[in-house]
Short mmCIF file of C-alpha atoms in Angstrom, two decimals:
data_model
loop_
_atom_site.label_atom_id
_atom_site.label_comp_id
_atom_site.label_asym_id
_atom_site.label_seq_id
_atom_site.Cartn_x
_atom_site.Cartn_y
_atom_site.Cartn_z
CA MET A 7 -3.54 30.74 -21.12
CA MET A 8 -4.07 30.80 -17.47
CA LYS A 9 -2.95 34.05 -15.76
CA SER A 10 -0.31 34.10 -12.98
CA PRO A 11 -1.42 34.46 -9.37
CA ASN A 12 -1.28 37.72 -7.72
CA PRO A 13 2.45 38.99 -7.83
CA SER A 14 2.42 39.70 -4.09
CA ILE A 15 1.49 35.99 -3.30
CA GLU A 16 4.00 34.82 -5.89
CA ALA A 17 6.65 36.81 -4.07
CA LEU A 18 6.18 34.88 -0.87
CA PRO A 19 9.12 32.26 0.18
CA GLY A 20 8.52 28.89 -1.02
CA ASN A 21 8.27 27.38 2.50
CA ILE A 22 5.57 29.94 3.25
CA MET A 23 3.56 29.28 0.10
CA ALA A 24 3.78 25.42 0.75
CA ASP A 25 2.49 25.89 4.33
CA VAL A 26 -0.42 28.01 3.02
CA LEU A 27 -1.44 25.68 0.21
CA SER A 28 -1.07 22.53 2.26
CA ARG A 29 -3.94 23.66 4.39
CA LEU A 30 -6.41 23.30 1.44
CA PRO A 31 -8.58 20.43 0.67
CA VAL A 32 -7.58 17.85 -1.84
CA LYS A 33 -9.85 19.11 -4.58
CA THR A 34 -8.56 22.58 -4.32
CA ILE A 35 -5.02 21.24 -4.49
CA ILE A 36 -5.93 19.61 -7.85
CA HIS A 37 -7.02 22.97 -9.18
CA CYS A 38 -3.75 24.80 -7.88
CA LYS A 39 -1.90 22.64 -10.44
CA CYS A 40 -3.52 24.77 -13.34
CA VAL A 41 -2.86 28.21 -11.84
CA CYS A 42 0.83 28.37 -12.99
CA LYS A 43 3.88 26.47 -13.54
CA ASN A 44 5.50 27.39 -10.09
CA TRP A 45 2.41 26.18 -8.28
CA ARG A 46 2.38 22.92 -10.36
CA GLU A 47 5.93 22.35 -9.39
CA LEU A 48 5.26 23.19 -5.71
CA VAL A 49 2.25 20.85 -5.27
CA SER A 50 4.29 17.95 -6.88
CA ASP A 51 7.27 18.33 -4.63
CA SER A 52 7.86 15.56 -2.28
CA TYR A 53 8.24 18.08 0.75
CA PHE A 54 4.74 19.57 -0.10
CA VAL A 55 3.13 16.14 -0.56
CA ASN A 56 4.38 15.01 2.88
CA LEU A 57 3.25 18.17 4.52
CA HIS A 58 -0.24 18.06 2.93
CA ILE A 59 -0.64 14.52 3.82
CA SER A 60 0.27 15.18 7.50
CA ARG A 61 -2.68 17.67 7.71
CA LEU A 62 -5.31 15.64 6.17
CA PRO A 63 -7.89 13.56 8.22
CA ALA A 64 -7.66 10.00 8.18
CA GLY A 65 -8.90 8.34 4.86
CA VAL A 66 -8.91 5.11 2.90
CA MET A 67 -8.52 4.62 -0.85
CA ILE A 68 -10.98 2.32 -2.12
CA HIS A 69 -10.51 0.53 -5.57
CA GLU A 70 -13.86 -0.01 -7.09
CA ASN A 71 -13.73 -2.57 -10.06
CA CYS A 72 -15.84 -5.43 -11.41
CA HIS A 73 -14.05 -8.69 -11.14
CA PHE A 74 -15.77 -9.93 -14.25
CA GLU A 75 -14.69 -7.20 -16.65
CA VAL A 76 -11.17 -6.36 -17.98
CA LYS A 77 -11.26 -2.69 -16.81
CA PRO A 78 -8.88 -0.90 -14.55
CA GLY A 79 -11.75 0.54 -12.19
CA ILE A 80 -11.96 3.66 -10.28
CA MET A 81 -9.98 4.87 -7.32
CA LYS A 82 -11.94 6.71 -4.55
CA TRP A 83 -10.49 8.32 -1.56
CA LEU A 84 -12.90 8.77 1.27
CA GLU A 85 -12.46 10.32 4.66
CA ILE A 86 -13.00 8.64 8.01
CA LYS A 87 -14.77 10.80 10.59
CA GLY A 88 -14.39 10.06 14.11
CA GLU A 89 -17.06 11.13 16.60
CA VAL A 90 -17.91 10.01 20.22
CA ASP A 91 -18.91 6.36 20.02
CA ASP A 92 -19.36 6.52 16.41
CA THR A 93 -16.77 6.30 13.60
CA ARG A 94 -18.07 6.54 10.13
CA LEU A 95 -16.80 6.39 6.52
CA HIS A 96 -18.06 9.47 4.47
CA HIS A 97 -20.00 8.40 1.43
CA ASP A 98 -18.73 11.57 -0.41
CA PHE A 99 -15.53 10.87 -1.71
CA VAL A 100 -12.68 13.57 -1.37
CA THR A 101 -11.19 12.88 -4.86
CA LEU A 102 -11.72 10.26 -7.55
CA PHE A 103 -9.24 8.86 -10.10
CA ASP A 104 -10.85 6.94 -13.05
CA LEU A 105 -7.89 4.74 -14.12
CA SER A 106 -9.61 4.12 -17.49
CA LEU A 107 -8.79 7.70 -18.53
CA ALA A 108 -5.17 6.80 -18.33
CA PRO A 109 -4.30 5.39 -21.75
CA ALA A 110 -1.54 2.99 -20.49
CA LEU A 111 -4.19 1.38 -18.12
CA GLN A 112 -7.11 0.91 -20.37
CA ASN A 113 -8.61 -2.47 -21.00
CA SER A 114 -6.55 -4.14 -18.12
CA ASN A 115 -6.83 -5.56 -14.69
CA ILE A 116 -5.30 -3.52 -11.89
CA CYS A 117 -4.64 -4.07 -8.23
CA GLN A 118 -2.92 -2.16 -5.51
CA VAL A 119 0.26 -3.69 -3.99
CA GLY A 120 1.39 -0.76 -1.70
CA SER A 121 1.06 2.95 -0.52
CA VAL A 122 3.57 5.23 0.97
CA ASN A 123 3.26 8.90 1.64
CA GLY A 124 0.35 9.47 -0.58
CA LEU A 125 1.89 7.47 -3.58
CA ILE A 126 0.05 4.18 -4.65
CA CYS A 127 1.79 1.24 -6.45
CA LEU A 128 -0.44 -0.31 -9.12
CA TRP A 129 0.06 -3.75 -10.68
CA LYS A 130 -1.44 -4.25 -14.12
CA TYR A 131 -1.40 -7.98 -14.56
CA ALA A 132 -2.06 -10.24 -17.58
CA SER A 133 -1.53 -13.89 -18.54
CA ASN A 134 1.64 -13.12 -20.39
CA HIS A 135 3.04 -9.96 -19.05
CA ASP A 136 2.57 -7.37 -16.19
CA ASN A 137 3.56 -3.73 -15.52
CA ILE A 138 4.00 -1.58 -12.43
CA TYR A 139 2.75 2.00 -12.09
CA ILE A 140 3.37 4.57 -9.33
CA CYS A 141 0.39 6.75 -8.98
CA ASN A 142 -0.22 10.10 -7.19
CA PRO A 143 -4.11 10.11 -6.69
CA ILE A 144 -4.08 13.71 -5.68
CA THR A 145 -2.48 15.05 -8.77
CA ARG A 146 -3.86 12.14 -10.82
CA GLU A 147 -0.47 11.74 -12.38
CA TYR A 148 1.35 8.33 -12.83
CA MET A 149 4.63 6.97 -14.09
CA ILE A 150 5.40 3.59 -15.70
CA LEU A 151 8.20 1.50 -14.52
CA PRO A 152 10.35 -0.44 -17.11
CA ARG A 153 9.32 -4.03 -17.96
CA GLN A 154 10.71 -6.51 -15.43
CA GLN A 155 13.45 -9.09 -16.26
CA TYR A 156 11.49 -12.27 -15.21
CA HIS A 157 9.88 -12.26 -18.57
CA THR A 158 12.96 -14.02 -19.89
CA GLU A 159 12.09 -16.89 -17.62
CA LYS A 160 10.35 -19.66 -19.50
CA SER A 161 8.86 -21.31 -16.52
CA TYR A 162 5.59 -20.15 -14.55
CA ALA A 163 6.17 -17.95 -11.57
CA ALA A 164 3.80 -16.46 -9.06
CA ILE A 165 4.55 -12.84 -8.52
CA TYR A 166 4.61 -10.64 -5.24
CA TYR A 167 5.12 -6.99 -5.00
CA SER A 168 5.65 -4.45 -2.21
CA PHE A 169 6.41 -0.71 -2.20
CA GLY A 170 8.16 1.40 0.45
CA VAL A 171 10.82 3.94 1.22
CA GLY A 172 14.10 3.59 3.11
CA LEU A 173 14.41 5.34 6.44
CA LEU A 174 17.98 6.20 5.82
CA THR A 175 18.24 6.70 2.10
CA LYS A 176 14.83 8.23 1.59
CA GLU A 177 14.68 6.26 -1.66
CA TYR A 178 11.36 4.92 -2.87
CA LYS A 179 11.54 1.23 -4.04
CA VAL A 180 9.53 -1.33 -5.58
CA ILE A 181 10.36 -5.05 -4.79
CA ARG A 182 9.11 -8.07 -6.58
CA ILE A 183 9.55 -11.82 -5.89
CA PHE A 184 8.72 -14.59 -8.31
CA GLN A 185 8.36 -18.14 -7.04
CA PRO A 186 9.16 -20.94 -7.58
CA SER A 187 12.42 -20.26 -8.95
CA GLN A 188 15.97 -21.75 -8.32
CA ALA A 189 17.74 -18.60 -9.70
CA GLN A 190 17.72 -15.10 -8.29
CA ASN A 191 14.16 -14.29 -7.87
CA LEU A 192 14.24 -10.86 -5.95
CA GLU A 193 14.34 -7.80 -8.04
CA VAL A 194 14.44 -4.14 -6.77
CA TYR A 195 13.53 -1.01 -8.67
CA THR A 196 14.65 2.43 -7.09
CA LEU A 197 12.64 5.23 -8.38
CA GLY A 198 14.70 7.67 -10.64
CA THR A 199 17.05 4.97 -11.76
CA GLY A 200 15.30 3.57 -14.72
CA GLN A 201 16.08 -0.13 -14.27
CA TRP A 202 15.42 -3.22 -12.23
CA ARG A 203 18.06 -5.00 -10.40
CA ARG A 204 18.27 -8.51 -9.41
CA VAL A 205 19.65 -8.63 -5.86
CA GLY A 206 19.19 -12.16 -4.50
CA HIS A 207 17.31 -15.32 -3.95
CA VAL A 208 14.31 -15.78 -1.55
CA PRO A 209 14.29 -19.46 -0.50
CA TYR A 210 11.04 -19.12 1.37
CA LEU A 211 7.50 -19.65 0.14
CA LEU A 212 5.30 -16.73 0.55
CA ASN A 213 2.01 -17.12 2.37
CA GLU A 214 0.32 -13.93 1.25
CA SER A 215 0.92 -11.69 -1.74
CA TYR A 216 0.65 -8.37 0.28
CA GLY A 217 3.66 -7.23 2.19
CA PRO A 218 2.69 -4.32 4.56
CA TYR A 219 5.01 -1.44 5.05
CA VAL A 220 6.02 -0.45 8.58
CA ASN A 221 9.14 1.22 9.81
CA GLY A 222 11.14 1.15 6.60
CA CYS A 223 10.49 -2.54 6.00
CA ALA A 224 7.97 -4.77 4.18
CA HIS A 225 6.76 -7.72 5.98
CA TRP A 226 5.53 -11.25 4.83
CA ILE A 227 4.46 -14.50 6.15
CA PHE A 228 6.79 -17.33 4.85
CA CYS A 229 6.15 -20.97 4.92
CA GLY A 230 9.18 -23.24 4.76
CA ARG A 231 9.00 -26.60 3.13
CA ASP A 232 9.72 -28.36 6.52
CA SER A 233 8.99 -25.52 8.97
CA PRO A 234 6.06 -23.59 10.43
CA LYS A 235 5.03 -20.19 9.22
CA GLU A 236 7.28 -17.48 10.14
CA LEU A 237 7.62 -13.68 9.56
CA TYR A 238 10.34 -12.02 7.67
CA ALA A 239 11.03 -8.48 6.92
CA PHE A 240 12.65 -6.84 3.83
CA ASP A 241 14.75 -3.74 4.73
CA PHE A 242 14.43 -1.12 2.00
CA ASP A 243 17.65 0.46 2.95
CA ASN A 244 20.09 -2.58 2.86
CA GLU A 245 17.70 -4.59 0.70
CA THR A 246 17.99 -7.87 2.61
CA PHE A 247 15.46 -10.11 4.34
CA SER A 248 15.79 -11.13 7.90
CA PHE A 249 13.83 -13.12 10.40
CA PHE A 250 11.16 -11.19 12.36
CA PRO A 251 9.58 -12.04 15.68
CA SER A 252 5.93 -13.22 15.41
CA PRO A 253 3.17 -13.73 18.08
CA PRO A 254 3.40 -16.83 20.23
CA SER A 255 3.33 -19.88 17.88
CA GLU A 256 0.56 -21.74 20.14
CA GLU A 257 -1.51 -18.71 19.53
CA ILE A 258 -1.58 -18.37 15.83
CA ILE A 259 -3.14 -21.60 14.62
CA GLY A 260 -5.12 -20.77 11.56
CA ARG A 261 -4.98 -18.59 8.28
CA GLN A 262 -3.10 -15.58 9.04
CA ILE A 263 -2.85 -11.96 7.22
CA LEU A 264 -0.85 -8.98 8.12
CA GLY A 265 -1.80 -5.38 8.43
CA VAL A 266 -1.12 -2.16 10.08
CA ILE A 267 -3.06 -0.72 13.10
CA ASN A 268 -2.20 2.99 14.17
CA GLY A 269 1.23 2.60 12.57
CA CYS A 270 2.07 -0.82 14.26
CA LEU A 271 2.42 -4.11 12.54
CA SER A 272 -0.48 -6.46 13.12
CA MET A 273 -1.74 -9.70 12.43
CA GLY A 274 -5.22 -11.35 11.95
CA VAL A 275 -5.63 -14.95 12.72
CA THR A 276 -8.66 -16.85 11.42
CA SER A 277 -9.79 -20.34 12.72
CA ASP A 278 -13.19 -22.18 12.62
CA LEU A 279 -14.25 -20.70 15.98
CA LYS A 280 -12.87 -17.26 16.23
CA PHE A 281 -10.88 -14.37 14.62
CA THR A 282 -7.90 -12.83 16.73
CA ILE A 283 -6.07 -9.49 16.05
CA TRP A 284 -2.61 -9.12 17.41
CA VAL A 285 -0.71 -5.89 17.39
CA MET A 286 3.01 -5.26 17.89
CA LYS A 287 3.30 -2.31 20.13
CA GLU A 288 7.11 -1.82 19.99
CA TYR A 289 8.40 -2.54 16.50
CA GLY A 290 10.76 -5.71 16.34
CA ILE A 291 10.08 -6.63 20.09
CA ARG A 292 8.50 -10.05 20.27
CA LYS A 293 7.23 -9.52 23.93
CA SER A 294 5.40 -6.45 22.68
CA TRP A 295 2.85 -8.46 20.56
CA HIS A 296 -0.57 -7.83 22.17
CA LYS A 297 -3.76 -9.77 21.69
CA GLU A 298 -5.83 -6.63 20.64
CA ALA A 299 -9.22 -8.19 19.94
CA VAL A 300 -10.87 -11.63 19.95
CA PHE A 301 -14.18 -12.16 17.87
CA LYS A 302 -15.90 -15.30 19.13
CA GLN A 303 -16.73 -16.38 15.45
CA SER A 304 -14.89 -16.78 12.40
CA MET A 305 -15.11 -13.56 10.16
CA ASP A 306 -14.65 -15.49 7.00
CA LEU A 307 -17.68 -17.56 7.83
CA LEU A 308 -19.64 -14.44 9.00
CA ILE A 309 -18.98 -12.42 5.89
CA GLY A 310 -18.78 -15.43 3.49
CA GLU A 311 -15.31 -14.67 2.20
CA PRO A 312 -11.75 -14.31 3.60
CA VAL A 313 -10.31 -11.18 5.18
CA THR A 314 -7.97 -9.49 2.60
CA GLY A 315 -6.89 -6.52 4.44
CA LEU A 316 -6.64 -5.06 8.19
CA PHE A 317 -5.76 -1.66 9.57
CA GLY A 318 -6.74 0.50 12.38
CA LEU A 319 -6.94 4.15 13.71
CA GLU A 320 -5.74 6.09 16.75
CA ASP A 321 -9.19 5.86 18.29
CA GLY A 322 -9.18 2.17 18.44
CA THR A 323 -11.42 1.44 15.51
CA ILE A 324 -10.29 -1.65 13.41
CA TRP A 325 -11.23 -1.89 9.84
CA LEU A 326 -11.59 -5.35 8.01
CA PHE A 327 -11.61 -5.47 4.36
CA PHE A 328 -12.91 -8.39 2.23
CA ARG A 329 -13.24 -8.77 -1.51
CA GLU A 330 -16.68 -7.45 -1.55
CA ALA A 331 -17.25 -5.77 1.82
CA VAL A 332 -15.78 -3.52 4.39
CA CYS A 333 -16.60 -3.69 8.20
CA TRP A 334 -15.15 -1.97 11.31
#
């Protein structure tokens, strides 16, 4: 049995202890869980998690997996180090979470569908069923959400997920949309409730499966049957979709993907001749969409595969993710 920490340390007020431990690196935090029950509860508390994350350097969670094998893969957190005229990704990972060590994830295909405040939402998908997991890669803990209701549907449905937290309620929620469907196809799971709720019908066709989380909302590109592509936002507080202003329509001709750059909603537009990145400088204000960068060639053609992810840092560095590559 592990011995308790020094009594004088244990006597410190909880907020002081949280402040001290939150300055430790991730690998040390993992070991702190094993010291005693009090420390384990402390580092698992949402206040501590948010405090610790606020003090960490910028990083990216990379999911390494072989697309030809039915395995969950490995999640690696790598830090991004910014220097004068040089931003690089550290090759030594900060922490590693081998998903195959989790019994519930073994012999399955896994993909990430969202990340908020250090928690990652994982989707375990298969031909006849799927499951959702909320994972804390720092503590290497995860929870399994109940099976969704759509399995009672007999018809085939494409499934889309997003993960976020309400700005007012502070409730963490997973939303899922299955299409096509004439019935209610929007379900919400609030962490801690133990059940999914069907809350409405989404009449629009989703253009991308990933809905980036910004300012309390998930964002998607929808394509109506008789209308051009438009942006819609799902508010995690009131659980409703609403129209969201997009860049000038004459400027967004081509394949589009949403991302987050320095905390702002962004959009990448790919055509045969160029790749353009737009950033919304003031959230929700149409006129604040700014053409951040233009590459005089198609990134899809340059890399040989389509862009699947987009995000940027405070220093102006923009990262593009592909299925088999990363560039910045």
